[in-house]
Structures are given as structure tokens and as C-alpha cells.
mmCIF file of C-alpha atoms in Angstrom:
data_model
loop_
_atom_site.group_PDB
_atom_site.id
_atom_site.type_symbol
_atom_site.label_atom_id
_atom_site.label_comp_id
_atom_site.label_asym_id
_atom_site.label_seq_id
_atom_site.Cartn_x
_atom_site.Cartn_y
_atom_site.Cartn_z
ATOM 1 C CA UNK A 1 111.969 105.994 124.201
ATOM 2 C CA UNK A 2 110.438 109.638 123.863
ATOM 3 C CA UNK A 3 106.228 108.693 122.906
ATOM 4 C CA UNK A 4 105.998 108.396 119.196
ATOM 5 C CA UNK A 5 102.705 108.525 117.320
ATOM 6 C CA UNK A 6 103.543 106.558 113.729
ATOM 7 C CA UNK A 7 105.444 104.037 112.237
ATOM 8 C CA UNK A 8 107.283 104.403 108.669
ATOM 9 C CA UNK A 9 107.722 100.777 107.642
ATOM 10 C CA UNK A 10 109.659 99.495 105.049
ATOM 11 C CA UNK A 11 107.995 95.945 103.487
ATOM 12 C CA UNK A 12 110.207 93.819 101.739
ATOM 13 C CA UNK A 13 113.071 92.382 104.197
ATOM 14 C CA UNK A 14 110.803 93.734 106.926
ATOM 15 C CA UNK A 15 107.374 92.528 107.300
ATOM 16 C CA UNK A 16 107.983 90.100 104.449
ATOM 17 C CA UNK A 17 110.539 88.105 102.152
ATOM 18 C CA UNK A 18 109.025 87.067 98.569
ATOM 19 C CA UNK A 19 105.996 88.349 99.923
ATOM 20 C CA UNK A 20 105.955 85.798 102.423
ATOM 21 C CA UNK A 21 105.560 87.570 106.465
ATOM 22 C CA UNK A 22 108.251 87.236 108.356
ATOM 23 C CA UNK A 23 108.062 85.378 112.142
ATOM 24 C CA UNK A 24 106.251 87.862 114.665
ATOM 25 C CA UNK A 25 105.760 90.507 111.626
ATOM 26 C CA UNK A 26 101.737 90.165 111.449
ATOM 27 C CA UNK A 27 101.455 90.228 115.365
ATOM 28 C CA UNK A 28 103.708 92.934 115.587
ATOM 29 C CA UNK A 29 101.915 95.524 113.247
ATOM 30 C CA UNK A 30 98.528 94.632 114.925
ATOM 31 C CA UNK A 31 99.910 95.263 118.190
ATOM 32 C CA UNK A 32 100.678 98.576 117.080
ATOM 33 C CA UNK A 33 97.522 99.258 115.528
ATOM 34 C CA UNK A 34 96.041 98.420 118.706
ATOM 35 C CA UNK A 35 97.895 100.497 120.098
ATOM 36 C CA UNK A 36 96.500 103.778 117.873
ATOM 37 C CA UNK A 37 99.883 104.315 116.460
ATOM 38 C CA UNK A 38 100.036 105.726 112.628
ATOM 39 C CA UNK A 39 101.019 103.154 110.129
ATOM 40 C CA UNK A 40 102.441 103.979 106.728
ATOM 41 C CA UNK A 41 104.153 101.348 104.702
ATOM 42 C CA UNK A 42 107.094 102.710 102.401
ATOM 43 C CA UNK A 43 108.198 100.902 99.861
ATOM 44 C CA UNK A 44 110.723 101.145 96.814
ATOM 45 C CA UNK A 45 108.900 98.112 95.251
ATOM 46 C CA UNK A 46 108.302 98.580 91.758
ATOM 47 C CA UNK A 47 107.131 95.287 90.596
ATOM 48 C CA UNK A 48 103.633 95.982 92.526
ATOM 49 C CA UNK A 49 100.742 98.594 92.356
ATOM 50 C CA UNK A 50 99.453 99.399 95.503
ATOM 51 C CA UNK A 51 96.505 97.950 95.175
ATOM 52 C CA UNK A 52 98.316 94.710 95.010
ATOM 53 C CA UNK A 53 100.420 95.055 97.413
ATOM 54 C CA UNK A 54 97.424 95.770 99.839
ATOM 55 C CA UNK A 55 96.249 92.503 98.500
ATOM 56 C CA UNK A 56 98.788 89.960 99.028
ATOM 57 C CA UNK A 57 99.557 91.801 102.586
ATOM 58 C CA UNK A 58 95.795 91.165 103.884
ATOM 59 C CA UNK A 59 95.729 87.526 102.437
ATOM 60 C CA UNK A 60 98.925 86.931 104.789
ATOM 61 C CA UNK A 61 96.863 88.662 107.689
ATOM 62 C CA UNK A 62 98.500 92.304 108.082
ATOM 63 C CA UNK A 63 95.891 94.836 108.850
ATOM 64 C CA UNK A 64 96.662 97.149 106.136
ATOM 65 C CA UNK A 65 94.586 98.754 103.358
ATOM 66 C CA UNK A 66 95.886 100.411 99.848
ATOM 67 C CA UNK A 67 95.411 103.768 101.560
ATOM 68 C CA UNK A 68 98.470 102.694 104.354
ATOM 69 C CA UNK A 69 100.586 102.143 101.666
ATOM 70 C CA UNK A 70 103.073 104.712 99.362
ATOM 71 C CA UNK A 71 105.231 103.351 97.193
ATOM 72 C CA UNK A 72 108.035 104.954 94.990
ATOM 73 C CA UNK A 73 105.442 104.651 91.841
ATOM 74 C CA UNK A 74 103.227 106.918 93.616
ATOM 75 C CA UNK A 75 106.276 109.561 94.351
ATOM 76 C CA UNK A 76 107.314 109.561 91.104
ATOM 77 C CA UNK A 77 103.776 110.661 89.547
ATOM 78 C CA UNK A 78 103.773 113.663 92.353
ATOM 79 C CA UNK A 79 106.976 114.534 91.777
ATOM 80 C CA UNK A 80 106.987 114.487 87.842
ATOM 81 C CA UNK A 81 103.469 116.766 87.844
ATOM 82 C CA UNK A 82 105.806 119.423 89.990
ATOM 83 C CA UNK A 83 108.841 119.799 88.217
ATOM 84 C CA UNK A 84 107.660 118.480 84.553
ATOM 85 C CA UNK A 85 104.397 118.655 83.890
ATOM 86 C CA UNK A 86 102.871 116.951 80.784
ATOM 87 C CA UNK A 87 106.433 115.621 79.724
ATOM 88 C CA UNK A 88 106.574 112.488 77.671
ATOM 89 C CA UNK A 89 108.372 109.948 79.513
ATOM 90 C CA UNK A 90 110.068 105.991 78.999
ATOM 91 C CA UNK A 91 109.537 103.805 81.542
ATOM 92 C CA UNK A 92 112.064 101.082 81.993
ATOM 93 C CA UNK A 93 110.624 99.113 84.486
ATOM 94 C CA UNK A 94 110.163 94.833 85.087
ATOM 95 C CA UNK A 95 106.941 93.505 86.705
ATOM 96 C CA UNK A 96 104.059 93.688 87.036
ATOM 97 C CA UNK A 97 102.201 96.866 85.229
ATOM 98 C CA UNK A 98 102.676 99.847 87.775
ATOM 99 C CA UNK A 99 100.969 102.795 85.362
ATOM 100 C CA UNK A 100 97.770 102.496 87.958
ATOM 101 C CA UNK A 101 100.496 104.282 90.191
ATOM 102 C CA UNK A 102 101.918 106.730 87.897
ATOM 103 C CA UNK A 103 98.743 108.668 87.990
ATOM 104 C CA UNK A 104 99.028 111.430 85.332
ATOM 105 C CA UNK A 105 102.027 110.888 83.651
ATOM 106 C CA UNK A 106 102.123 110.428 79.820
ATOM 107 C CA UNK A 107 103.671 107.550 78.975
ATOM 108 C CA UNK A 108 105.063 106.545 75.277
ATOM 109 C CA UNK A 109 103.617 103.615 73.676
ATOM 110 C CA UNK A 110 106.445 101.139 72.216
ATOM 111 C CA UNK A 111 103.988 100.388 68.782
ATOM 112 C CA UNK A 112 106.136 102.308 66.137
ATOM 113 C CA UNK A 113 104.021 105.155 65.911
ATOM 114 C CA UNK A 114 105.761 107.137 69.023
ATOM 115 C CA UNK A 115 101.927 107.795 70.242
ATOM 116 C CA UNK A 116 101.197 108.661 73.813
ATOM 117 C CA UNK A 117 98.924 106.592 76.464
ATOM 118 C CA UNK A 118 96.739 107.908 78.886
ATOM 119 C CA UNK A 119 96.566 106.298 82.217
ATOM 120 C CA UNK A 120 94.646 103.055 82.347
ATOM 121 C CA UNK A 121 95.128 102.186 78.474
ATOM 122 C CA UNK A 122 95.972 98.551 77.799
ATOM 123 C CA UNK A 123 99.583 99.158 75.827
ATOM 124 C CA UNK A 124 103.262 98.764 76.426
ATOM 125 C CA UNK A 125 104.727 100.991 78.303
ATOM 126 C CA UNK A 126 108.509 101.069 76.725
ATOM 127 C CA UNK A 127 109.374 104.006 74.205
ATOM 128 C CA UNK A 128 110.210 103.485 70.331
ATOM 129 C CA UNK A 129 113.562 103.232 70.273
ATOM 130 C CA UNK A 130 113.027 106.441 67.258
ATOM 131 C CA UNK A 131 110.753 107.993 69.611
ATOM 132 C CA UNK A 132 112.173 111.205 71.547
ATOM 133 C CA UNK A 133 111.384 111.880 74.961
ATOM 134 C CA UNK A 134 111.833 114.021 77.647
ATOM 135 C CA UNK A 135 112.129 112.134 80.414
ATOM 136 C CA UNK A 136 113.444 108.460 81.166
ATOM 137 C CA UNK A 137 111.885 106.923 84.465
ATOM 138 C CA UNK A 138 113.788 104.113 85.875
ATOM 139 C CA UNK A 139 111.937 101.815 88.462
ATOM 140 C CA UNK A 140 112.505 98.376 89.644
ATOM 141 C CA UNK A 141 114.860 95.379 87.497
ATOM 142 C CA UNK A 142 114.459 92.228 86.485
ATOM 143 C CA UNK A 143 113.889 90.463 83.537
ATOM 144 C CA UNK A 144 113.267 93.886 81.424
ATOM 145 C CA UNK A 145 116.857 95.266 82.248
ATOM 146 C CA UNK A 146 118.296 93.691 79.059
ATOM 147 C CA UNK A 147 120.695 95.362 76.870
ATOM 148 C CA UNK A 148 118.370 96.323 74.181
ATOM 149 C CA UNK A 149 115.653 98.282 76.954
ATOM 150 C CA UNK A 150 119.102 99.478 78.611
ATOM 151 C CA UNK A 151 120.530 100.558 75.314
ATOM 152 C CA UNK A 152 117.121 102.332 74.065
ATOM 153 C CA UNK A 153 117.225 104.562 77.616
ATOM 154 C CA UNK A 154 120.758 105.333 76.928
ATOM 155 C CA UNK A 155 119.947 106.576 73.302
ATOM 156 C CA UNK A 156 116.879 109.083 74.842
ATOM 157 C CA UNK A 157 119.636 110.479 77.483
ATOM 158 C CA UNK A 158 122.052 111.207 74.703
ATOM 159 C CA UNK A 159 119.222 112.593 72.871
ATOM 160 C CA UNK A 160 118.410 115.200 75.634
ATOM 161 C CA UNK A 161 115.908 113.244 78.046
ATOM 162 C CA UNK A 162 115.972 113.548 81.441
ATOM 163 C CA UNK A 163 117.118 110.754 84.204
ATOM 164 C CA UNK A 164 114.390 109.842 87.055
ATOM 165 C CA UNK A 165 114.977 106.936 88.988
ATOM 166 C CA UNK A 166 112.838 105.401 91.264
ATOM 167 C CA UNK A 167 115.222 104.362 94.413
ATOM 168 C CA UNK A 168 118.599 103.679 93.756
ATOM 169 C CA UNK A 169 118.878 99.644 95.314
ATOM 170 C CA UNK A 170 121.490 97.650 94.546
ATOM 171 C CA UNK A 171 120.273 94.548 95.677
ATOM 172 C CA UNK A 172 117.030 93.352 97.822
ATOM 173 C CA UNK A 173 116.801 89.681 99.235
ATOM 174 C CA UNK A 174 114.492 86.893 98.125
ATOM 175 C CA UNK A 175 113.968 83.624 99.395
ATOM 176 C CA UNK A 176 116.707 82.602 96.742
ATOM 177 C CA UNK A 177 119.073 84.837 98.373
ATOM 178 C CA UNK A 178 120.040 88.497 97.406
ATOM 179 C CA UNK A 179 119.552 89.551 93.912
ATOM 180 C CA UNK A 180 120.273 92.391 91.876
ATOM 181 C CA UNK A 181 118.582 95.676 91.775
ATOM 182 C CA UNK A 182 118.324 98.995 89.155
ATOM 183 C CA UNK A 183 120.588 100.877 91.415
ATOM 184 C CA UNK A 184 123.178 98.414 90.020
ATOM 185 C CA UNK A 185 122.167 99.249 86.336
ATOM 186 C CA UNK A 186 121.660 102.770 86.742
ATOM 187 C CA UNK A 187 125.217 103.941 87.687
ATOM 188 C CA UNK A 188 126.266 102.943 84.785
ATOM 189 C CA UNK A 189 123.789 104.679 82.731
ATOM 190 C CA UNK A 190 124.548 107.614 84.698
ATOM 191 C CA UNK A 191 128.629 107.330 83.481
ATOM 192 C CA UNK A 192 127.713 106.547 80.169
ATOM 193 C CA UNK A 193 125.461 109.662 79.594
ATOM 194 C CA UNK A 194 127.211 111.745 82.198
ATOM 195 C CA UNK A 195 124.191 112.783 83.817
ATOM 196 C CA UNK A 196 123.120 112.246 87.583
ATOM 197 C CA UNK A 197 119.843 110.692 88.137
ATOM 198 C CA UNK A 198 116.800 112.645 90.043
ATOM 199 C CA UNK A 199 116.018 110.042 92.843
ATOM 200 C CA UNK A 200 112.219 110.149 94.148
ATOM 201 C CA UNK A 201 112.108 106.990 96.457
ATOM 202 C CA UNK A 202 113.986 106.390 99.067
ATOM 203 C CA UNK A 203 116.568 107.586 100.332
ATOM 204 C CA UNK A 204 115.358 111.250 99.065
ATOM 205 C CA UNK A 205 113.605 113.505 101.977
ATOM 206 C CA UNK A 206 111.189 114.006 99.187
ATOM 207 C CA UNK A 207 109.804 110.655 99.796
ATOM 208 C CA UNK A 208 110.154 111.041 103.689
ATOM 209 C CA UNK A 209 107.968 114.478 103.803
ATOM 210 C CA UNK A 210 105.491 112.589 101.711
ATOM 211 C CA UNK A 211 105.262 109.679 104.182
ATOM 212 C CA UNK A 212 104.846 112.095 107.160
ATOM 213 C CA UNK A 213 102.435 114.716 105.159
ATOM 214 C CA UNK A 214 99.894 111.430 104.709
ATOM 215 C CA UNK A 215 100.115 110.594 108.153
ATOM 216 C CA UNK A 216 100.229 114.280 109.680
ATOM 217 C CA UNK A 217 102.839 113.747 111.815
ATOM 218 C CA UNK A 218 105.850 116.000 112.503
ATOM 219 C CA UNK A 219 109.431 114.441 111.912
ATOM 220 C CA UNK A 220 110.050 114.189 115.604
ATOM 221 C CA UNK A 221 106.819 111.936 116.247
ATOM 222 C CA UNK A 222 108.008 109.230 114.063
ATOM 223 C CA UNK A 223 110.350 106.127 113.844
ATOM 224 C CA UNK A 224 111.109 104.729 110.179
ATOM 225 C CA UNK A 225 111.803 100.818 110.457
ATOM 226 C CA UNK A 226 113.893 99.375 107.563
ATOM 227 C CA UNK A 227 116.596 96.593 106.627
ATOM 228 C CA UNK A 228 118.602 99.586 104.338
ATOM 229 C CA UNK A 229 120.966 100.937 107.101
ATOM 230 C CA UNK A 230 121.495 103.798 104.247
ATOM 231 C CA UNK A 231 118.534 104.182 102.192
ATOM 232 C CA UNK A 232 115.627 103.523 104.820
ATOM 233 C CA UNK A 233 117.273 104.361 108.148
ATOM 234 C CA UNK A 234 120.248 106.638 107.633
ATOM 235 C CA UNK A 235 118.313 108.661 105.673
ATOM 236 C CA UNK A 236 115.283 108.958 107.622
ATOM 237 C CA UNK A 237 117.351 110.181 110.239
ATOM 238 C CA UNK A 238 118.701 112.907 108.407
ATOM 239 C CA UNK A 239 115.176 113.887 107.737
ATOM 240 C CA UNK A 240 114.628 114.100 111.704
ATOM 241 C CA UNK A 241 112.931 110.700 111.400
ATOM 242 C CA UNK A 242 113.735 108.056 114.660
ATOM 243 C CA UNK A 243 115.678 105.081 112.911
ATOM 244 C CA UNK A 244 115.490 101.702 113.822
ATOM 245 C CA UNK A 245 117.354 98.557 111.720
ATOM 246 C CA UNK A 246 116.131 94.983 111.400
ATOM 247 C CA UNK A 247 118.547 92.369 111.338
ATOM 248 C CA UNK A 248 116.708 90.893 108.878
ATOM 249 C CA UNK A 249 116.029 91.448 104.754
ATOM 250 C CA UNK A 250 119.375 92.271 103.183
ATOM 251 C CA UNK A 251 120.925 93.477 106.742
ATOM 252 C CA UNK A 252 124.935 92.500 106.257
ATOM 253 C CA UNK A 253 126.761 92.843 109.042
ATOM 254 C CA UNK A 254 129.137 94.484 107.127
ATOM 255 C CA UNK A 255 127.227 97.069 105.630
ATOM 256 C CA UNK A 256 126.410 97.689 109.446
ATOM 257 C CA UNK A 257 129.777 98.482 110.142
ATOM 258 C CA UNK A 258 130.800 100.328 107.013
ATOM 259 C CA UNK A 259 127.541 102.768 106.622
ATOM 260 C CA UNK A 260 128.063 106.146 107.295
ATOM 261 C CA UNK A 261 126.304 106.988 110.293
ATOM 262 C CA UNK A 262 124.513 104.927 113.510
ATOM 263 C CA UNK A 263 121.111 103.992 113.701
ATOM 264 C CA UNK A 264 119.691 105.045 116.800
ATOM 265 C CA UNK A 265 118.067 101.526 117.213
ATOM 266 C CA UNK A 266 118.950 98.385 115.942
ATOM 267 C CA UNK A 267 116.515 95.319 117.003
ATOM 268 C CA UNK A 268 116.881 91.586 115.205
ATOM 269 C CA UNK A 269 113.327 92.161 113.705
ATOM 270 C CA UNK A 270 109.639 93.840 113.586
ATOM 271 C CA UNK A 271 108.597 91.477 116.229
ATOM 272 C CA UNK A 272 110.486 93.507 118.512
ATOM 273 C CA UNK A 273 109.099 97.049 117.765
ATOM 274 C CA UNK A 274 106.245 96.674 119.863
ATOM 275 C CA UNK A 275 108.459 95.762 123.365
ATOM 276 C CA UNK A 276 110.842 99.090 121.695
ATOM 277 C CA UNK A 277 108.000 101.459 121.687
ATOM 278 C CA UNK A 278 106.622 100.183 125.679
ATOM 279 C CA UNK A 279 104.158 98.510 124.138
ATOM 280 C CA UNK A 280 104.244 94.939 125.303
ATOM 281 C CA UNK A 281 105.556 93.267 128.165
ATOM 282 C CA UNK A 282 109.400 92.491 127.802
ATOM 283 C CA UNK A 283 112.675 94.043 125.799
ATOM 284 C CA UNK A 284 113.351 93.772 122.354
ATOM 285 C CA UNK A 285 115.994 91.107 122.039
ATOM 286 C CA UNK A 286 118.858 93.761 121.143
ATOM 287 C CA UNK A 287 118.889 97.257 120.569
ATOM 288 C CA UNK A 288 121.296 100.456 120.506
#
């Protein structure tokens, strides 16, 4: 393999499952640290700040810090200050409070009175269902995704608001097995308000120039790791990007064979990166 000098790596169904490491994962990264290689860890999780994420990662042993990390959250913010600045947005997102991340956006409180929140105040984030606003900001699902916080996003797209979504996911794995994403939920918003959703997360090469703009790399110099054949590794590629799937996360075999391009590695997990890049003794156990 052509030198590289960074690592894009995707977290969940990569170096962890339920935030539990995967075999090899935590050797793996510090190998490449060792190593001096750029690290960035990109991540459509929504449930997390990444302050937290940095937090639960460390405790499991990964040499990472908040700083290595960008998560769709922290896209969103940058994109939203570009092309809307000081909109009013709806956030319709499950887990654990995120605003930390959405640094600068103005966020509706859900107390009646359709006032706004500034970052760091202790209120709900989801909008009146009288209140108008001009965006709607889909992140992660879950518990929150019920009809009546579904219905109330629908009602602010009929009413003019615009459509941001996060990632588009259907599904990530758990140690329960796979379970259902937003990307599931938000096609159908999209059909019932007939409008297409803005994405800022993965797979956009929005979030890719971000990833390689914090680690001042060019495209070329990089190799994105992920378990998404589409969303992590196809589209990575298309941004110039190295690609190399895990067999491990919500890999299918047959989403292998029915995505719509190659990867131009595939390796049964992060363990093996090291041995891919020439950095340890041995061959990753399988690779194309």
C-alpha cells in the first residue's frame, strides 16, 4: 500500500459494539499511534457528546482525546452557521443531550411559550408543537422517534421549515443485534412532506473535507475504516479517501455484494489495519 499519513475511523461496529472494544481494536489504534499516523474518529453517533464519547473510549483503554473525535453533532452546528445562520431550529433527537455539540445553534424550547435557548441552558430541546421554525434537525432514534415527536416535525415541514438530517442510517448493531436507525424514519418524512433532506454526516463529502481539514491531510494521504460499505467507505472513496471495510459492526454479506461500488480493502476487523498499512509483522487475515 502507497504510505498513508491518517486514519478516518468510524467507532461504533468498528472499534466498539455498545460501547464495548472490539478484540484487537485497542492494540490496533495504539499501534498506529505509535506509529505517528493521524487519527480522527468519525462518527454518526448522536446519542453522545464528544466529550463523552472521549470518556467511555479512554476508560476501555483507546488512546484518544475529545479533540480526535468529530461527530455528526459537530457538522451540523458548522454547517447550519454557513448556510442558515441564526435560524430557529427543532431537534428531534433520542439520547443523551447533544446541544454541547451543536455549538451556536438556537434551539426552541418545548415549554409553551415558543422561547429560544442558548447553548448550555438546562431545557428541552423539542419545539412547541404551535411553535414555527425554520429548520427541523434530525439526529439519531430511539425512544424519542414516537409518533407524536414524528408528527410535530412533520407539521414544521408543512409549515415551511427546512429538513437537516444528521446521517441517514438505517440500522447500526448492538450487542442485542441490529436495530433501527433515523434513516429508517426519515424517508418517510421526506415522502410525506415532499422535501429531500440536507444530509451533514456521513456519507456527505461535507463531513469527509471536515475530517481531513482537522487533520491537514490531503484526500490521497488517507484511508477511512468503516463497517458502512456505502455510507463510510463507498463514500469516502468518492471523496478520494482510501477505503477499507470491517467485517464486523453491521457488515452483511449481502450488502457487500449488492453496494454499488468495491472497497479497495476489505479486512475481517481493525486488528488488521496495522499488518494493512506495513506496520506490524504479518498480513491482515483477508483483504482486496
Amino acid at each position: 500500500m502507497t504510505e498513508k499519513r491518517a486514519v478516518l475511523v468510524d467507532i461504533d461496529g468498528v472499534l466498539t459494539v455498545s460501547w464495548k472494544p472490539l478484540p484487537g481494536a485497542v492494540g490496533a489504534l495504539r499501534e498506529i499511534r505509535r506509529a505517528g499516523l493521524g487519527v480522527a474518529l468519525v462518527t454518526n453517533t448522536t446519542s453522545r457528546t464528544r466529550a463523552s464519547i472521549a470518556g467511555v473510549l479512554t476508560g476501555a483503554g483507546f488512546p484518544v482525546t475529545a479533540d480526535d473525535i468529530l461527530t455528526a453533532p459537530t457538522v451540523t452546528a458548522a454547517y447550519l452557521a454557513r448556510h442558515c445562520p441564526g435560524a430557529r431550529c427543532a431537534l428531534l433527537n433520542s439520547g443523551d443531550d447533544i446541544r454541547e455539540d451543536l455549538t451556536g445553534v438556537r434551539l426552541t424550547v418545548d415549554d409553551g411559550t415558543g422561547s429560544d435557548m442558548a447553548p448550555g441552558e438546562d431545557a428541552d430541546v423539542d419545539v412547541d408543537v404551535d411553535v414555527d421554525v425554520d429548520v427541523v434537525i434530525v439526529g439519531g432514534a430511539g425512544p424519542g422517534f414516537d409518533y407524536a415527536a414524528l408528527n410535530r416535525a412533520f407539521g414544521q415541514l408543512q409549515r415551511g421549515a427546512r429538513l437537516v438530517a444528521m446521517h441517514r442510517n438505517l440500522y447500526w448493531r448492538t450487542d442485542e443485534g441490529l436495530q433501527l436507525d433515523s434513516g429508517a424514519f426519515l424517508v418517510g418524512l421526506e415522502r410525506a412532506a415532499r422535501k429531500e433532506a440536507e444530509i451533514t454526516g456521513k456519507p456527505s463529502a461535507a463531513f469527509f473535507e471536515a475530517a481531513l481539514a482537522h487533520l491537514g491531510v490531503a484526500a490521497g494521504d488517507a484511508l477511512m475504516v468503516g463497517d458502512d460499505i456505502e455510507s463510510d467507505v463507498l463514500a469516502a472513496q468518492r471523496a478520494g479517501i482510501g477505503g477499507v471495510l470491517v467485517r464486523t459492526g453491521k457488515y452483511l454479506p449481502e450488502t457487500h455484494r449488492a453496494a454499488s461500488g468495491s472497497p479497495d480493502h476489505v479486512v475481517d476487523s481493525f486488528a488488521d489495519l496495522p499488518a494493512l498499512l506495513g506496520l506490524g509483522e504479518g498480513t491482515p487475515s483477508a483483504q482486496q
